[in-house]
PDB file of C-alpha atoms in Angstrom:
ATOM      1  CA  MET W   1      -0.203  -0.621  -0.055  1.00 86.00           C
ATOM      2  CA  ILE W   2       1.053   3.493  -0.681  1.00 88.00           C
ATOM      3  CA  SER W   3       0.019   7.151   0.454  1.00 88.00           C
ATOM      4  CA  VAL W   4      -1.304   9.086  -2.723  1.00 85.00           C
ATOM      5  CA  ASN W   5       0.157  11.330  -1.258  1.00 87.00           C
ATOM      6  CA  ASP W   6       3.210   9.632  -1.742  1.00 86.00           C
ATOM      7  CA  PHE W   7       2.797   9.932  -5.668  1.00 87.00           C
ATOM      8  CA  ARG W   8       5.353  10.388  -8.212  1.00 86.00           C
ATOM      9  CA  THR W   9       5.352  10.333 -11.690  1.00 83.00           C
ATOM     10  CA  GLY W  10       6.025   7.422 -13.479  1.00 81.00           C
ATOM     11  CA  LEU W  11       4.173   5.069 -10.714  1.00 86.00           C
ATOM     12  CA  THR W  12       2.209   2.206 -11.095  1.00 88.00           C
ATOM     13  CA  ILE W  13      -0.289   1.854  -8.646  1.00 91.00           C
ATOM     14  CA  GLU W  14      -4.147  -0.660  -9.032  1.00 90.00           C
ATOM     15  CA  VAL W  15      -6.791   1.230  -9.054  1.00 88.00           C
ATOM     16  CA  ASP W  16     -10.792  -0.878  -9.405  1.00 85.00           C
ATOM     17  CA  GLY W  17      -8.795  -4.033 -10.288  1.00 85.00           C
ATOM     18  CA  ASP W  18      -6.906  -2.472 -13.225  1.00 87.00           C
ATOM     19  CA  ILE W  19      -3.104  -1.142 -13.137  1.00 89.00           C
ATOM     20  CA  TRP W  20      -1.708   2.389 -13.491  1.00 90.00           C
ATOM     21  CA  ARG W  21       0.480   4.503 -14.301  1.00 86.00           C
ATOM     22  CA  VAL W  22       0.918   8.078 -12.602  1.00 88.00           C
ATOM     23  CA  ILE W  23       1.324  10.502 -16.000  1.00 86.00           C
ATOM     24  CA  GLU W  24       0.168  14.294 -13.976  1.00 88.00           C
ATOM     25  CA  PHE W  25       0.273  14.819 -10.051  1.00 91.00           C
ATOM     26  CA  GLN W  26      -1.637  18.119  -7.778  1.00 92.00           C
ATOM     27  CA  HIS W  27      -1.255  18.526  -4.142  1.00 91.00           C
ATOM     28  CA  VAL W  28      -4.728  21.029  -3.944  1.00 89.00           C
ATOM     29  CA  LYS W  29      -4.928  22.365  -0.589  1.00 91.00           C
ATOM     30  CA  PRO W  30      -8.518  23.897  -1.165  1.00 90.00           C
ATOM     31  CA  GLY W  31      -8.887  26.545   1.624  1.00 89.00           C
ATOM     32  CA  LYS W  32     -11.985  25.650   2.322  1.00 88.00           C
ATOM     33  CA  GLY W  33     -12.468  21.585   3.268  1.00 88.00           C
ATOM     34  CA  ALA W  34     -10.241  18.807   3.309  1.00 90.00           C
ATOM     35  CA  ALA W  35      -6.478  18.651   0.831  1.00 90.00           C
ATOM     36  CA  PHE W  36      -6.753  15.907  -2.181  1.00 92.00           C
ATOM     37  CA  VAL W  37      -4.385  14.813  -4.898  1.00 91.00           C
ATOM     38  CA  ARG W  38      -5.287  15.558  -8.274  1.00 92.00           C
ATOM     39  CA  SER W  39      -4.149  12.810 -10.984  1.00 91.00           C
ATOM     40  CA  LYS W  40      -4.173  11.743 -14.894  1.00 91.00           C
ATOM     41  CA  LEU W  41      -3.382   8.090 -14.417  1.00 91.00           C
ATOM     42  CA  ARG W  42      -2.544   5.854 -17.746  1.00 85.00           C
ATOM     43  CA  ASN W  43      -4.281   2.690 -18.188  1.00 85.00           C
ATOM     44  CA  LEU W  44      -1.623   0.249 -18.410  1.00 81.00           C
ATOM     45  CA  ARG W  45      -3.417  -2.563 -20.434  1.00 79.00           C
ATOM     46  CA  THR W  46      -5.878  -0.196 -22.173  1.00 76.00           C
ATOM     47  CA  GLY W  47      -4.065   3.226 -23.104  1.00 75.00           C
ATOM     48  CA  ALA W  48      -6.307   4.824 -21.788  1.00 81.00           C
ATOM     49  CA  ILE W  49      -6.190   8.387 -20.313  1.00 86.00           C
ATOM     50  CA  GLN W  50      -8.177   9.238 -16.752  1.00 91.00           C
ATOM     51  CA  GLU W  51      -7.852  11.612 -14.364  1.00 93.00           C
ATOM     52  CA  LYS W  52      -8.997  10.671 -10.912  1.00 92.00           C
ATOM     53  CA  THR W  53      -9.023  13.194  -7.468  1.00 92.00           C
ATOM     54  CA  PHE W  54      -8.088  11.456  -4.322  1.00 91.00           C
ATOM     55  CA  ARG W  55      -8.676  12.085  -0.571  1.00 91.00           C
ATOM     56  CA  ALA W  56      -4.747  12.995   0.694  1.00 87.00           C
ATOM     57  CA  GLY W  57      -3.822  10.062   2.872  1.00 86.00           C
ATOM     58  CA  GLU W  58      -6.088   6.998   0.806  1.00 89.00           C
ATOM     59  CA  LYS W  59      -4.455   4.622   0.921  1.00 92.00           C
ATOM     60  CA  VAL W  60      -3.447   2.904  -2.783  1.00 91.00           C
ATOM     61  CA  ASN W  61      -2.322  -0.355  -4.002  1.00 90.00           C
ATOM     62  CA  ARG W  62       1.412  -0.308  -5.895  1.00 90.00           C
ATOM     63  CA  ALA W  63       1.664  -2.238  -8.998  1.00 87.00           C
ATOM     64  CA  GLN W  64       4.596  -4.543  -8.825  1.00 87.00           C
ATOM     65  CA  ILE W  65       6.120  -4.633 -12.634  1.00 86.00           C
ATOM     66  CA  ASP W  66       8.561  -6.939 -13.879  1.00 88.00           C
ATOM     67  CA  THR W  67      10.476  -5.847 -16.688  1.00 88.00           C
ATOM     68  CA  ARG W  68      12.068  -7.623 -18.992  1.00 90.00           C
ATOM     69  CA  LYS W  69      15.035  -6.695 -22.025  1.00 92.00           C
ATOM     70  CA  MET W  70      13.712  -7.529 -25.507  1.00 93.00           C
ATOM     71  CA  GLN W  71      14.923  -6.537 -28.770  1.00 93.00           C
ATOM     72  CA  TYR W  72      11.978  -5.468 -31.432  1.00 92.00           C
ATOM     73  CA  LEU W  73      12.151  -8.455 -34.139  1.00 92.00           C
ATOM     74  CA  TYR W  74       9.681  -7.518 -36.576  1.00 90.00           C
ATOM     75  CA  ALA W  75       5.920  -6.972 -37.156  1.00 89.00           C
ATOM     76  CA  ASN W  76       3.575  -9.969 -38.365  1.00 87.00           C
ATOM     77  CA  GLY W  77       0.409  -8.495 -39.557  1.00 87.00           C
ATOM     78  CA  ASP W  78      -1.275  -6.896 -36.572  1.00 89.00           C
ATOM     79  CA  GLN W  79       0.920  -8.815 -34.110  1.00 90.00           C
ATOM     80  CA  HIS W  80       4.389  -7.333 -33.258  1.00 91.00           C
ATOM     81  CA  VAL W  81       7.294  -9.852 -32.353  1.00 92.00           C
ATOM     82  CA  PHE W  82      10.131  -9.256 -29.779  1.00 93.00           C
ATOM     83  CA  MET W  83      12.125 -11.684 -28.376  1.00 93.00           C
ATOM     84  CA  ASP W  84      14.565 -12.393 -24.732  1.00 90.00           C
ATOM     85  CA  MET W  85      18.365 -11.150 -24.544  1.00 87.00           C
ATOM     86  CA  GLU W  86      18.652 -13.701 -22.918  1.00 90.00           C
ATOM     87  CA  THR W  87      16.862 -16.144 -23.233  1.00 92.00           C
ATOM     88  CA  TYR W  88      15.784 -15.686 -26.773  1.00 90.00           C
ATOM     89  CA  GLU W  89      12.119 -16.369 -26.297  1.00 90.00           C
ATOM     90  CA  GLN W  90       9.868 -15.146 -28.197  1.00 91.00           C
ATOM     91  CA  ILE W  91       6.361 -12.907 -27.724  1.00 90.00           C
ATOM     92  CA  GLU W  92       4.315 -11.732 -29.733  1.00 89.00           C
ATOM     93  CA  LEU W  93       1.796  -8.161 -28.742  1.00 87.00           C
ATOM     94  CA  PRO W  94      -0.566  -6.527 -30.519  1.00 86.00           C
ATOM     95  CA  ALA W  95      -0.295  -3.526 -32.200  1.00 84.00           C
ATOM     96  CA  LYS W  96      -3.062  -2.412 -30.717  1.00 81.00           C
ATOM     97  CA  GLN W  97      -1.790  -2.246 -26.865  1.00 80.00           C
ATOM     98  CA  ILE W  98       1.462  -0.523 -27.944  1.00 83.00           C
ATOM     99  CA  GLU W  99       0.405   2.227 -30.498  1.00 81.00           C
ATOM    100  CA  HIS W 100       1.692   5.195 -28.910  1.00 80.00           C
ATOM    101  CA  GLU W 101       5.127   3.341 -28.699  1.00 85.00           C
ATOM    102  CA  LEU W 102       4.905   1.854 -32.444  1.00 88.00           C
ATOM    103  CA  LYS W 103       5.443   5.079 -34.106  1.00 89.00           C
ATOM    104  CA  PHE W 104       9.625   4.916 -32.654  1.00 91.00           C
ATOM    105  CA  LEU W 105      10.078   1.187 -32.816  1.00 90.00           C
ATOM    106  CA  LYS W 106      12.655   0.411 -35.241  1.00 90.00           C
ATOM    107  CA  GLU W 107      13.789  -3.569 -36.331  1.00 89.00           C
ATOM    108  CA  ASN W 108      16.702  -4.261 -33.768  1.00 91.00           C
ATOM    109  CA  MET W 109      15.499  -1.636 -31.113  1.00 91.00           C
ATOM    110  CA  GLU W 110      15.908  -2.892 -27.174  1.00 92.00           C
ATOM    111  CA  VAL W 111      13.234  -1.980 -25.083  1.00 92.00           C
ATOM    112  CA  TYR W 112      11.650  -3.160 -21.455  1.00 91.00           C
ATOM    113  CA  ILE W 113       9.311  -4.835 -21.987  1.00 90.00           C
ATOM    114  CA  MET W 114       6.273  -4.846 -18.577  1.00 87.00           C
ATOM    115  CA  MET W 115       4.979  -8.030 -17.212  1.00 87.00           C
ATOM    116  CA  TYR W 116       2.250  -7.735 -14.248  1.00 86.00           C
ATOM    117  CA  GLN W 117       1.966 -11.381 -12.196  1.00 86.00           C
ATOM    118  CA  GLY W 118       3.183 -13.199 -16.236  1.00 83.00           C
ATOM    119  CA  GLU W 119       0.916 -10.384 -18.155  1.00 84.00           C
ATOM    120  CA  THR W 120       2.373  -8.515 -20.692  1.00 86.00           C
ATOM    121  CA  ILE W 121       0.565  -5.323 -20.335  1.00 84.00           C
ATOM    122  CA  GLY W 122       3.549  -3.118 -22.715  1.00 82.00           C
ATOM    123  CA  ILE W 123       6.060  -1.689 -23.356  1.00 86.00           C
ATOM    124  CA  GLU W 124       8.933   0.661 -22.165  1.00 85.00           C
ATOM    125  CA  LEU W 125      11.122   2.945 -24.388  1.00 87.00           C
ATOM    126  CA  PRO W 126      14.072   4.787 -24.117  1.00 89.00           C
ATOM    127  CA  ASN W 127      13.978   8.249 -23.193  1.00 88.00           C
ATOM    128  CA  THR W 128      14.874   9.537 -26.639  1.00 91.00           C
ATOM    129  CA  VAL W 129      15.189   7.621 -29.639  1.00 92.00           C
ATOM    130  CA  GLU W 130      17.173   8.003 -33.110  1.00 93.00           C
ATOM    131  CA  LEU W 131      15.283   8.092 -36.707  1.00 93.00           C
ATOM    132  CA  LYS W 132      16.145   8.955 -39.808  1.00 93.00           C
ATOM    133  CA  VAL W 133      13.896  11.766 -41.791  1.00 92.00           C
ATOM    134  CA  VAL W 134      12.610  10.328 -44.690  1.00 93.00           C
ATOM    135  CA  GLU W 135      10.111  13.171 -46.491  1.00 91.00           C
ATOM    136  CA  THR W 136      10.424  17.299 -45.279  1.00 89.00           C
ATOM    137  CA  GLU W 137      10.863  20.250 -47.127  1.00 87.00           C
ATOM    138  CA  PRO W 138      13.590  21.855 -48.140  1.00 82.00           C
ATOM    139  CA  GLY W 139      14.912  24.653 -46.201  1.00 69.00           C
ATOM    140  CA  ILE W 140      15.603  27.508 -47.603  1.00 67.00           C
ATOM    141  CA  LYS W 141      18.743  29.781 -46.938  1.00 63.00           C
ATOM    142  CA  GLY W 142      17.599  32.355 -44.772  1.00 60.00           C
ATOM    143  CA  ASP W 143      14.638  31.107 -42.935  1.00 54.00           C
ATOM    144  CA  THR W 144      16.461  29.975 -40.072  1.00 56.00           C
ATOM    145  CA  ALA W 145      16.472  33.170 -38.354  1.00 57.00           C
ATOM    146  CA  SER W 146      12.736  32.767 -37.758  1.00 61.00           C
ATOM    147  CA  GLY W 147      12.667  30.222 -35.396  1.00 68.00           C
ATOM    148  CA  GLY W 148      10.233  28.066 -37.332  1.00 77.00           C
ATOM    149  CA  SER W 149       9.543  24.940 -38.422  1.00 84.00           C
ATOM    150  CA  LYS W 150       8.270  22.457 -41.106  1.00 88.00           C
ATOM    151  CA  PRO W 151       6.654  19.029 -40.886  1.00 91.00           C
ATOM    152  CA  ALA W 152       8.757  16.018 -41.188  1.00 92.00           C
ATOM    153  CA  LYS W 153       7.694  12.143 -41.576  1.00 93.00           C
ATOM    154  CA  LEU W 154      10.198   9.765 -40.019  1.00 93.00           C
ATOM    155  CA  GLU W 155      11.277   6.328 -41.129  1.00 92.00           C
ATOM    156  CA  THR W 156       8.320   5.051 -38.399  1.00 90.00           C
ATOM    157  CA  GLY W 157       6.020   7.020 -40.260  1.00 91.00           C
ATOM    158  CA  LEU W 158       5.856   9.308 -37.192  1.00 91.00           C
ATOM    159  CA  VAL W 159       5.287  13.415 -38.198  1.00 93.00           C
ATOM    160  CA  VAL W 160       7.116  15.849 -35.971  1.00 93.00           C
ATOM    161  CA  GLN W 161       7.574  19.814 -36.608  1.00 91.00           C
ATOM    162  CA  VAL W 162      11.475  20.247 -37.009  1.00 90.00           C
ATOM    163  CA  PRO W 163      13.746  23.312 -37.104  1.00 88.00           C
ATOM    164  CA  PHE W 164      13.964  24.834 -41.106  1.00 85.00           C
ATOM    165  CA  PHE W 165      18.177  23.748 -40.998  1.00 86.00           C
ATOM    166  CA  VAL W 166      16.712  19.801 -41.071  1.00 86.00           C
ATOM    167  CA  ASN W 167      16.587  17.882 -44.218  1.00 88.00           C
ATOM    168  CA  GLU W 168      16.181  14.383 -45.160  1.00 90.00           C
ATOM    169  CA  GLY W 169      18.589  12.761 -44.284  1.00 91.00           C
ATOM    170  CA  ASP W 170      19.079  13.268 -41.378  1.00 91.00           C
ATOM    171  CA  THR W 171      19.181  11.344 -38.013  1.00 93.00           C
ATOM    172  CA  LEU W 172      17.006  13.210 -34.975  1.00 92.00           C
ATOM    173  CA  ILE W 173      16.881  12.481 -31.462  1.00 93.00           C
ATOM    174  CA  ILE W 174      13.467  12.632 -30.879  1.00 92.00           C
ATOM    175  CA  ASN W 175      11.497  12.175 -27.051  1.00 90.00           C
ATOM    176  CA  THR W 176       9.637   9.331 -26.421  1.00 87.00           C
ATOM    177  CA  SER W 177       6.983  10.449 -23.883  1.00 81.00           C
ATOM    178  CA  ASP W 178       5.488  13.430 -26.596  1.00 83.00           C
ATOM    179  CA  GLY W 179       6.722  12.591 -29.843  1.00 86.00           C
ATOM    180  CA  THR W 180       8.939  16.246 -30.092  1.00 89.00           C
ATOM    181  CA  TYR W 181      11.894  16.654 -31.978  1.00 91.00           C
ATOM    182  CA  VAL W 182      15.028  17.406 -29.065  1.00 91.00           C
ATOM    183  CA  SER W 183      18.280  17.856 -31.313  1.00 90.00           C
ATOM    184  CA  ARG W 184      20.366  15.924 -34.606  1.00 86.00           C
ATOM    185  CA  ALA W 185      21.890  13.108 -33.852  1.00 81.00           C
TER     186      ALA W 185
END
């Protein structure tokens, strides 16, 4: 059991029989009435995001998530195949379960598979990934002073806003939590 006063971003909890990861939280102490914790949670089974309010001091169960390092091998129709780096055991995950993460996955990329009581519930990506630009408009000399941006399509199909100096063929560092451009690699 863990108190909601101890919430941290990334903490995994069990509420109403589901496993949730804390995305955001805010301690609120109104002038009148009891304090409470307003939180934004992501369901690790369905990917749904829900806002939930807890009374201050309320206790919730902490979900013990096990992680295994695996390598992304390939897509097999609607299934995506991962291989355990130690045992060479392969598991398949449906595209629906890892919809957000697919935008950043490349073949042979190492990720952590999250498991809860033997059930595979998703994958954990590194904080940033390197992806190659496959399509973008050419930058025009003199555009960099304006500080604007243009769309660029990356090798995984993800479209991000990038500065004008980025060209096709460049390798970029992308933040996996919000899908934004960080820098050139």
